[in-house]
Coordinates of C-alpha atoms in Angstrom, one line a residue:
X1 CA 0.0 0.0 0.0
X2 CA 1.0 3.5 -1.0
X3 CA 1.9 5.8 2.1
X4 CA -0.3 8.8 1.9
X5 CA 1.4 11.8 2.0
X6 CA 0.2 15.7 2.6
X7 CA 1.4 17.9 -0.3
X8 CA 4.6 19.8 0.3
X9 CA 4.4 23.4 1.6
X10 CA 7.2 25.4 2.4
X11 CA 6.1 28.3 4.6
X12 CA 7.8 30.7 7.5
X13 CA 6.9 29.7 11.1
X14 CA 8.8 32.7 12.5
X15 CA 9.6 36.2 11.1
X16 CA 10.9 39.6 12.1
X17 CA 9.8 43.3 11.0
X18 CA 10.9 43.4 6.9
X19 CA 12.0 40.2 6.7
X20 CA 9.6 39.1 4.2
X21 CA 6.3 41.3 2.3
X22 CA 4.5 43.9 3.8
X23 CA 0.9 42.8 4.9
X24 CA -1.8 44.8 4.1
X25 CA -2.2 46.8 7.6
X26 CA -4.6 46.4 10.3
X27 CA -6.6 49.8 11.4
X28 CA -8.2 48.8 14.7
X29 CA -11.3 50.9 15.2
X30 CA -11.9 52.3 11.7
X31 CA -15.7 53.1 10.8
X32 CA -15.8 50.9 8.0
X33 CA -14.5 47.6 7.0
X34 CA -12.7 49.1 4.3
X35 CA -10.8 51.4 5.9
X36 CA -9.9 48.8 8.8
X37 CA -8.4 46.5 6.5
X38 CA -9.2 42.9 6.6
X39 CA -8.1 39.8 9.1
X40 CA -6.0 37.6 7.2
X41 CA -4.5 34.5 9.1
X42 CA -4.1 32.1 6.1
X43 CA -1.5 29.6 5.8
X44 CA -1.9 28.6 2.6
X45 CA -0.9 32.6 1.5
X46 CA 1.9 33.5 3.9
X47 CA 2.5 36.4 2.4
X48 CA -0.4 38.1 2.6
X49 CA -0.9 37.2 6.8
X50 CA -1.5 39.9 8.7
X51 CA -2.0 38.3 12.5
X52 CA -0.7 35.9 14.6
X53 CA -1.9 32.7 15.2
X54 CA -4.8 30.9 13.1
X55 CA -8.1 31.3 12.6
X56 CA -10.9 28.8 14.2
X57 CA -9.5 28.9 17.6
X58 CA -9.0 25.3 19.0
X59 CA -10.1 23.7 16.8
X60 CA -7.1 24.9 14.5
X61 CA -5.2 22.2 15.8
X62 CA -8.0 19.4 14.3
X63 CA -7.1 21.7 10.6
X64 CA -3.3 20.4 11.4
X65 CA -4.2 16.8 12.3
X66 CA -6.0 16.7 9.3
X67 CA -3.4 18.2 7.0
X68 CA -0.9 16.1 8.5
X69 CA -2.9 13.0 7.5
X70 CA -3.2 13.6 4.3
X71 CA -7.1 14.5 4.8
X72 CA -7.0 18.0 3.4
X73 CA -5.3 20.2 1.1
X74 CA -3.5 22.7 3.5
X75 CA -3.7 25.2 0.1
X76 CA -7.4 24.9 0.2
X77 CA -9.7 28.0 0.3
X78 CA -13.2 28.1 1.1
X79 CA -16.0 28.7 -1.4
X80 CA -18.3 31.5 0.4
X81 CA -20.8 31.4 -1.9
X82 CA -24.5 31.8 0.2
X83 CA -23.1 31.8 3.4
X84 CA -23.8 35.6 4.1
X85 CA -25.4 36.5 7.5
X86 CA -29.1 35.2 8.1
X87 CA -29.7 38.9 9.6
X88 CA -28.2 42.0 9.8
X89 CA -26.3 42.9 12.5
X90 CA -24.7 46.5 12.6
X91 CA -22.5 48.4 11.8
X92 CA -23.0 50.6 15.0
X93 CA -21.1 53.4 16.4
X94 CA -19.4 51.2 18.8
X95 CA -17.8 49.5 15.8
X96 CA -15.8 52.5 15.0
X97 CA -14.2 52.9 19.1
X98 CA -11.1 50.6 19.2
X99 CA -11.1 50.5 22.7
X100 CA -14.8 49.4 22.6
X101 CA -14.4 46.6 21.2
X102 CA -11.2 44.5 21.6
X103 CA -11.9 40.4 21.3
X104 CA -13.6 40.4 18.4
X105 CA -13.8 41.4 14.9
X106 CA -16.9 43.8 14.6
X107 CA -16.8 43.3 10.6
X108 CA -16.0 39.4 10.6
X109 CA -19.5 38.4 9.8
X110 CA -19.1 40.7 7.0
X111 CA -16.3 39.1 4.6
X112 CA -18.1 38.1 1.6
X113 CA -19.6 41.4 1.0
X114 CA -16.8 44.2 2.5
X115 CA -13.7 42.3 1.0
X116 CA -15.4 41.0 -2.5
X117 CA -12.6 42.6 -4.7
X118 CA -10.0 40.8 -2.4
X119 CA -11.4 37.2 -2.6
X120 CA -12.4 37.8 -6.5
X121 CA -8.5 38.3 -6.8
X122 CA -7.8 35.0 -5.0
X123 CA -7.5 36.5 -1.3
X124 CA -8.0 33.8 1.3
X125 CA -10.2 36.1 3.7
X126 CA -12.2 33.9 6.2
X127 CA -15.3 35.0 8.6
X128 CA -14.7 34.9 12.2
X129 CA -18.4 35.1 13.1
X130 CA -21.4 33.6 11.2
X131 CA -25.1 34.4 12.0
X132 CA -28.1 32.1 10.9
X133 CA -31.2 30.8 12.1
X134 CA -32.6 27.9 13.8
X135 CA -35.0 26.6 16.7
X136 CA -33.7 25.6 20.7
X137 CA -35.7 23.3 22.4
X138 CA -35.1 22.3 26.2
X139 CA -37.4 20.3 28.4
X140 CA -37.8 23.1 30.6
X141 CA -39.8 25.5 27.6
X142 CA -42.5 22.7 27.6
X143 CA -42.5 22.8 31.5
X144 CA -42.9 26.3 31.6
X145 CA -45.8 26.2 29.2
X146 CA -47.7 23.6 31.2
X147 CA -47.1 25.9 34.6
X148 CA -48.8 28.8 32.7
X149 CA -45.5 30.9 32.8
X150 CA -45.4 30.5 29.1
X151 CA -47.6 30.6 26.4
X152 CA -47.2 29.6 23.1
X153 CA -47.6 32.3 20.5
X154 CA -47.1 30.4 17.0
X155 CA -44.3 32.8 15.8
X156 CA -41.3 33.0 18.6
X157 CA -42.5 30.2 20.7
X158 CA -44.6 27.1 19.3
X159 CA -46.6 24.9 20.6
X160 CA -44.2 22.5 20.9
X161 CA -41.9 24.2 22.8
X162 CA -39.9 25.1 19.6
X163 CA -38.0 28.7 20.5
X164 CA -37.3 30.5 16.8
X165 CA -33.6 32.5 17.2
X166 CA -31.6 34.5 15.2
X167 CA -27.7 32.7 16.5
X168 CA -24.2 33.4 16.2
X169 CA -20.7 32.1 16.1
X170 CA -17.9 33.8 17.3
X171 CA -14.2 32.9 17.3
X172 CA -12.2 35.3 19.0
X173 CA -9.9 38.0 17.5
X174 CA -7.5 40.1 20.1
X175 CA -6.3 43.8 19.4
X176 CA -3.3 43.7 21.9
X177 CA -3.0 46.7 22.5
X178 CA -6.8 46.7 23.9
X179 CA -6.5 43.9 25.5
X180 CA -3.3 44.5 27.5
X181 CA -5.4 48.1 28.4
X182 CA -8.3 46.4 29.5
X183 CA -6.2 44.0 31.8
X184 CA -4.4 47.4 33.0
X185 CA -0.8 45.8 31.9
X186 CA 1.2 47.1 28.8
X187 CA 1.5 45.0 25.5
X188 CA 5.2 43.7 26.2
X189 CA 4.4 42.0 29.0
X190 CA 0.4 40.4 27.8
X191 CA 2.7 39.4 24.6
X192 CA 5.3 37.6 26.7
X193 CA 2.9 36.1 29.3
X194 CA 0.9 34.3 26.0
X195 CA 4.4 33.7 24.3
X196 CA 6.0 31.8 27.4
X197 CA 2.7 30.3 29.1
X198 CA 1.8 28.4 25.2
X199 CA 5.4 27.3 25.5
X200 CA 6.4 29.5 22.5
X201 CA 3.6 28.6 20.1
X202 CA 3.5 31.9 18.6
X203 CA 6.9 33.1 18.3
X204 CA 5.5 36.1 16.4
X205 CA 4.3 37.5 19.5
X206 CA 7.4 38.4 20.9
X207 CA 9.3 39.1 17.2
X208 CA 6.3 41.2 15.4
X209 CA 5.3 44.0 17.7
X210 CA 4.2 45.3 13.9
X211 CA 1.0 43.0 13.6
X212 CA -1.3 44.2 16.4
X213 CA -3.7 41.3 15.8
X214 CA -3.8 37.9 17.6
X215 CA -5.8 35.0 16.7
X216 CA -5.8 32.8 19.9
X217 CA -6.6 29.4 20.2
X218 CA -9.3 29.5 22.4
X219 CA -13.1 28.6 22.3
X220 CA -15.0 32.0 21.2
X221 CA -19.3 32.6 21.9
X222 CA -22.6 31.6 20.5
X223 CA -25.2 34.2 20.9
X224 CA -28.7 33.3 20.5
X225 CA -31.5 36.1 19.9
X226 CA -34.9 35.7 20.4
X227 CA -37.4 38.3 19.1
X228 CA -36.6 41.2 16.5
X229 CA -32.8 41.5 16.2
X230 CA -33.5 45.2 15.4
X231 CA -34.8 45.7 19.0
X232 CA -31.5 45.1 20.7
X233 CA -30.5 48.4 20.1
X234 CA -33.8 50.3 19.9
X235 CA -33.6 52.2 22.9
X236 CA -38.1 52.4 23.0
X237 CA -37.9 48.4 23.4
X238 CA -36.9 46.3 26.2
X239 CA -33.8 43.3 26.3
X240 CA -33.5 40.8 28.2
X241 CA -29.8 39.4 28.7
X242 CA -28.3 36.1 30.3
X243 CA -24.5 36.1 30.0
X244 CA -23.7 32.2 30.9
X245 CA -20.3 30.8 30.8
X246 CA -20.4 26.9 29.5
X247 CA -20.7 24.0 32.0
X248 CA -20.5 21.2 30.1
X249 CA -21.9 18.9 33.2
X250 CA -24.7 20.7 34.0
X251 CA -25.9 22.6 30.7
X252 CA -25.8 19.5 29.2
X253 CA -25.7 16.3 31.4
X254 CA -27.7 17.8 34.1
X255 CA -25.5 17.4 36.8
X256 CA -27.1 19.2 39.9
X257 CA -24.2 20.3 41.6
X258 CA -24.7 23.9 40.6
X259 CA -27.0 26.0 38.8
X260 CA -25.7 26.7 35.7
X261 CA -28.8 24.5 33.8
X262 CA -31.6 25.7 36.0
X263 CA -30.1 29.5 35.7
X264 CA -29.6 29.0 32.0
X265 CA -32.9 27.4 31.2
X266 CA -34.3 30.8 33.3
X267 CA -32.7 33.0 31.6
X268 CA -34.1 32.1 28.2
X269 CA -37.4 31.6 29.7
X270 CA -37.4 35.7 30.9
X271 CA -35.6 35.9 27.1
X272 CA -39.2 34.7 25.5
X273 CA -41.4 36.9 27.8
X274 CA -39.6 40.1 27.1
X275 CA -39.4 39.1 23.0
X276 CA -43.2 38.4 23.4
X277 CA -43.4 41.8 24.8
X278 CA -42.2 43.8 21.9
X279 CA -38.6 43.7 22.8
X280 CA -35.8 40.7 22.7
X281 CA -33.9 37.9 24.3
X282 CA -30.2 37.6 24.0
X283 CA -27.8 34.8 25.5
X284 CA -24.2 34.7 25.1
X285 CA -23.0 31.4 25.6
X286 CA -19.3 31.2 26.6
X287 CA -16.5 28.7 26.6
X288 CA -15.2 29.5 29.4
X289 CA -16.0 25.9 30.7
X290 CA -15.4 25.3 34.7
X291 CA -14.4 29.5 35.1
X292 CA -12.0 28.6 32.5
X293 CA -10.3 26.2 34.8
X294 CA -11.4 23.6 32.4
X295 CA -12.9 20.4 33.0
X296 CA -10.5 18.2 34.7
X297 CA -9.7 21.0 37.1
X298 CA -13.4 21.3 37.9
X299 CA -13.4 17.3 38.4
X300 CA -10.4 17.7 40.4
X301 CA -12.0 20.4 42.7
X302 CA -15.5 18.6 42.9
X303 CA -13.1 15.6 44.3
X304 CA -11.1 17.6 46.7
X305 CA -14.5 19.4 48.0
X306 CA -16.3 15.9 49.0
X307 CA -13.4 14.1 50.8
X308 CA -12.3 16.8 52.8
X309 CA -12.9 16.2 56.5
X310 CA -16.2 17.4 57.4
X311 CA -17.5 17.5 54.0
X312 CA -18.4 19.9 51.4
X313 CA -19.3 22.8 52.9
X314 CA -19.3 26.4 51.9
X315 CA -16.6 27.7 54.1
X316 CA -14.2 25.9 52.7
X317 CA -15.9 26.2 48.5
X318 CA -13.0 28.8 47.3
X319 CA -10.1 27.3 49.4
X320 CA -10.5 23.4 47.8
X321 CA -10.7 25.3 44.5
X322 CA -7.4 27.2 45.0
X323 CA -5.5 24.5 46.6
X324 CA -6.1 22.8 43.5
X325 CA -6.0 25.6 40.7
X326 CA -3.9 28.2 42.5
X327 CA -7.0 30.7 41.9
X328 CA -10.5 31.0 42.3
X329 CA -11.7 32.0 38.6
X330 CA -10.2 33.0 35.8
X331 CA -12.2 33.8 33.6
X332 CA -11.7 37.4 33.7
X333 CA -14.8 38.9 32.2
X334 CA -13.3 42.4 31.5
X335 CA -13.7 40.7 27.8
X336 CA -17.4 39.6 27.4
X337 CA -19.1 43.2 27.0
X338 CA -17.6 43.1 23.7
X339 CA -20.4 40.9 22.5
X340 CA -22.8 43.4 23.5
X341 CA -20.9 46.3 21.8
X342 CA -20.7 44.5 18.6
X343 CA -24.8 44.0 18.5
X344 CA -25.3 47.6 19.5
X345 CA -26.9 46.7 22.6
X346 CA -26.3 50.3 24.6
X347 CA -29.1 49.3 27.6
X348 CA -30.3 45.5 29.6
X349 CA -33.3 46.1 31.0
X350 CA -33.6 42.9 32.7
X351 CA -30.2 41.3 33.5
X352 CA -30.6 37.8 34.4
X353 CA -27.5 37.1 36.8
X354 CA -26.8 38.0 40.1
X355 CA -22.9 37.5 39.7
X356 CA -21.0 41.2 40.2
X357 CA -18.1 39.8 37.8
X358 CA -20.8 39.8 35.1
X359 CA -22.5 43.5 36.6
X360 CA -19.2 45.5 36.7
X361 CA -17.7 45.2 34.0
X362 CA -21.0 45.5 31.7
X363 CA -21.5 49.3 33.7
X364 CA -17.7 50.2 33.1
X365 CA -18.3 49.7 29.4
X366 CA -21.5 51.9 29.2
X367 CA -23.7 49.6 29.4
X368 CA -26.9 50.4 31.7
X369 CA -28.2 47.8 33.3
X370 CA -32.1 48.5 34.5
X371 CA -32.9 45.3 36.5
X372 CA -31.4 42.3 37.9
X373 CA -33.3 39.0 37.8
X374 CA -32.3 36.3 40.3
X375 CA -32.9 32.8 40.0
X376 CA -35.9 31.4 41.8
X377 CA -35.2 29.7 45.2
X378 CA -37.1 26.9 43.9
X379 CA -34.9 26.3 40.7
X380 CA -31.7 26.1 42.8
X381 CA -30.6 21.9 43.3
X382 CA -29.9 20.9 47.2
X383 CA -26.7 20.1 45.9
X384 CA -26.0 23.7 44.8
X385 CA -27.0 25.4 48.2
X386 CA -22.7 24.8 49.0
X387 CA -21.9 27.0 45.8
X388 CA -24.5 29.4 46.1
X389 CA -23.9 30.0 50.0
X390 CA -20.4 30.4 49.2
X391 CA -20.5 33.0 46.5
X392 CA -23.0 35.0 48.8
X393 CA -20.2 35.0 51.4
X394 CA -17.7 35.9 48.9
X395 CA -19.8 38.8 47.7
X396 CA -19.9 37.0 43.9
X397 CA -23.5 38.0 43.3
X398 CA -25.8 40.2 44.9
X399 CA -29.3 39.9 46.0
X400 CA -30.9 42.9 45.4
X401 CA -31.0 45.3 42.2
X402 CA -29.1 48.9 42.6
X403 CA -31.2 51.8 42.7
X404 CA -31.7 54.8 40.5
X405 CA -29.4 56.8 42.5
X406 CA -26.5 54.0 42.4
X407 CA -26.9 53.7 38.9
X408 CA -27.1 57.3 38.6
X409 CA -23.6 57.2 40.2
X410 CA -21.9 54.7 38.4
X411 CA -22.9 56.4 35.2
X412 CA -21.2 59.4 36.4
X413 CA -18.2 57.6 37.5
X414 CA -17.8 55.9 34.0
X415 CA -18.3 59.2 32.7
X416 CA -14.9 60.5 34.9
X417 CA -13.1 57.4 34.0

């Protein structure tokens, strides 16, 4: 039998300032897509890359097993043809801020269209975001509708317990310069922390401080809209908003050792009501799975937790976790209003988390937040009470929702800042 091989393809891993072409530049924060240039991080056109890294996040390194084995051309180039967002999204004002938006690209739903000329010429330019539509469907809809807390209306919720959304996918795209501001450290030392801490996968970020744009190999964000996409930023219509960061046990095995399910399924429910209203439902799902710990950490913890000596208890919730991770969370959400930003949304009228990670950095960004929606007492497992009393002793959420006058003031302090 003939060994299959990949075909041959000389290309540079690492390169320096003017060691090779110029790529076409990268404007963060331009008004247009045009005049910001596109996001190229092909490898089967070196030449013409213009970030670090590689498009599709993790899942990157499945492209490179599969170019390895033979399985695919590592010169191929994807037909775009029809694949042009389901719905419009933007552009909006906060498209054109570049330290508004840092973790995404605003336009990268927008390839076909705003870089036509390039591909026509054989660019390989690929979306980082996609938007299309489908219909969600969790046993908890159909429990809602036979409780009398929903009701079916034959266009956003069916009978069935069908939910029609507008989604997206997200990968992520970093502007290091933003990001290392947002983080309140400089660029040299975010560059070097990614650089050493991947154990120099991207040499590029310590050799190119030219090329501003990092793709990192990381999961990104589905958002799922429910109701008129034009009513997240119509400022006469209300949104509802559940920011929920992934938990693979319990979002989809139903484990019942914390409420990420029951808080999820919750948030979608208030979603419906408030698109039935007039207004519209948004969920950003993150992977961000165990507070970005990941999964065997959060196995590790869950463990470390039960076999203590006097069991699990909430006392000792954020201490088992640090023992075992050196840290309590990390997934640093100074990030995830960039979601927001990039669908216009300016205003959350009903916020459905109580977690003060999630709050603060939303208001720091300028986005109001009207009302916060807790998850009722009846939807919380017994097995969850440990996690829950815990974050209420380590001020994680609060309980109650701010009034005018707080808001009032943290408006004015974002104002100052």
């Amino acid at each position: 039998m003939t060994e299959r091989k990949p075909p041959t393809r000389h290309i540079v891993l690492t390169s320096h300032p003017g060691s090779g072409p110029k790529p076409l530049p990268v404007h963060w924060g331009a008004p247009t897509a045009a005049e910001r240039g596109p996001v190229v991080g092909t490898f089967s056109q070196a030449s013409q890359r213009n970030v670090i890294g590689a498009h599709a996040g993790s899942y990157a390194l499945y492209r490179a097993l599969a170019i390895a084995a033979g399985k695919l051309s590592p010169i191929h180039v994807p037909d775009l043809t029809n694949t042009s967002p389901a719905e419009t999204i933007g552009p909006f004002p906060q498209w054109g801020n570049p330290k508004t938006i840092v973790s995404l690209d605003p336009f990268g739903h927008l390839v076909s269209e705003a870089f036509a000329d390039l591909l026509k010429a054989g660019w390989d330019i690929r979306p980082t975001i996609a938007v299309t539509k489908a219909h969600i469907n969790m046993p908890e809809f159909r429990d809602a509708i036979r409780a009398g807390r929903l009701k079916p209306d034959g266009d956003i919720l069916l009978e069935s317990g069908d939910v029609k959304v507008t989604k997206a996918a997200i990968e992520p795209v970093w502007f290091l310069p933003g990001v290392a501001e947002r983080f309140d450290i400089d660029e040299k030392t975010l560059r070097r922390g990614l650089f050493e801490q991947t154990g120099g996968m991207f040499p590029e970020l310590v050799t190119r401080f030219d090329l501003k744009v990092f793709l990192p190999p990381i999961g990104g964000h589905t958002v799922y809209i429910v109701g008129d996409v034009a009513a997240l930023h119509d400022p006469k219509r209300k949104v509802a908003c559940r920011v929920h960061d992934e938990c693979n046990g319990s979002d989809v095995f139903g484990s019942d050792i914390c409420t990420c399910r029951p808080y999820l399924a919750h948030g979608i429910e208030v979603c419906i009501q408030t698109a039935q209203e007039g207004g519209a439902g948004l969920v950003i799902y993150n992977r961000k799975e165990g507070r970005a710990l990941g999964e065997v950490t959060k196995f590790l913890v869950y463990n470390a937790r039960k076999r203590q000596e006097g069991g699990d208890r909430a006392s000792a919730y954020f201490e088992r976790t640090e023992c075992v991770a050196g840290v309590q969370d990390m997934r640093f959400q100074e990030l995830m209003p960039d979601v927001l930003h990039w669908l216009g949304v300016s205003r959350i009228d009903r916020f459905v988390s109580m977690s003060n990670m999630k709050f603060d950095p939303l208001v720091r960004s300028g986005i109001e937040v009207v009302e916060r929606v807790p998850i009722p007492d009846e939807l919380i497992p017994a097995d969850a009470r440990v996690e829950m009393d815990a974050k209420k002793a380590a001020g994680y959420f609060t309980e109650r929702v701010p009034d005018a006058a707080e808001l009032a003031t943290a408006k004015g302090r974002r104002l100052s800042e």
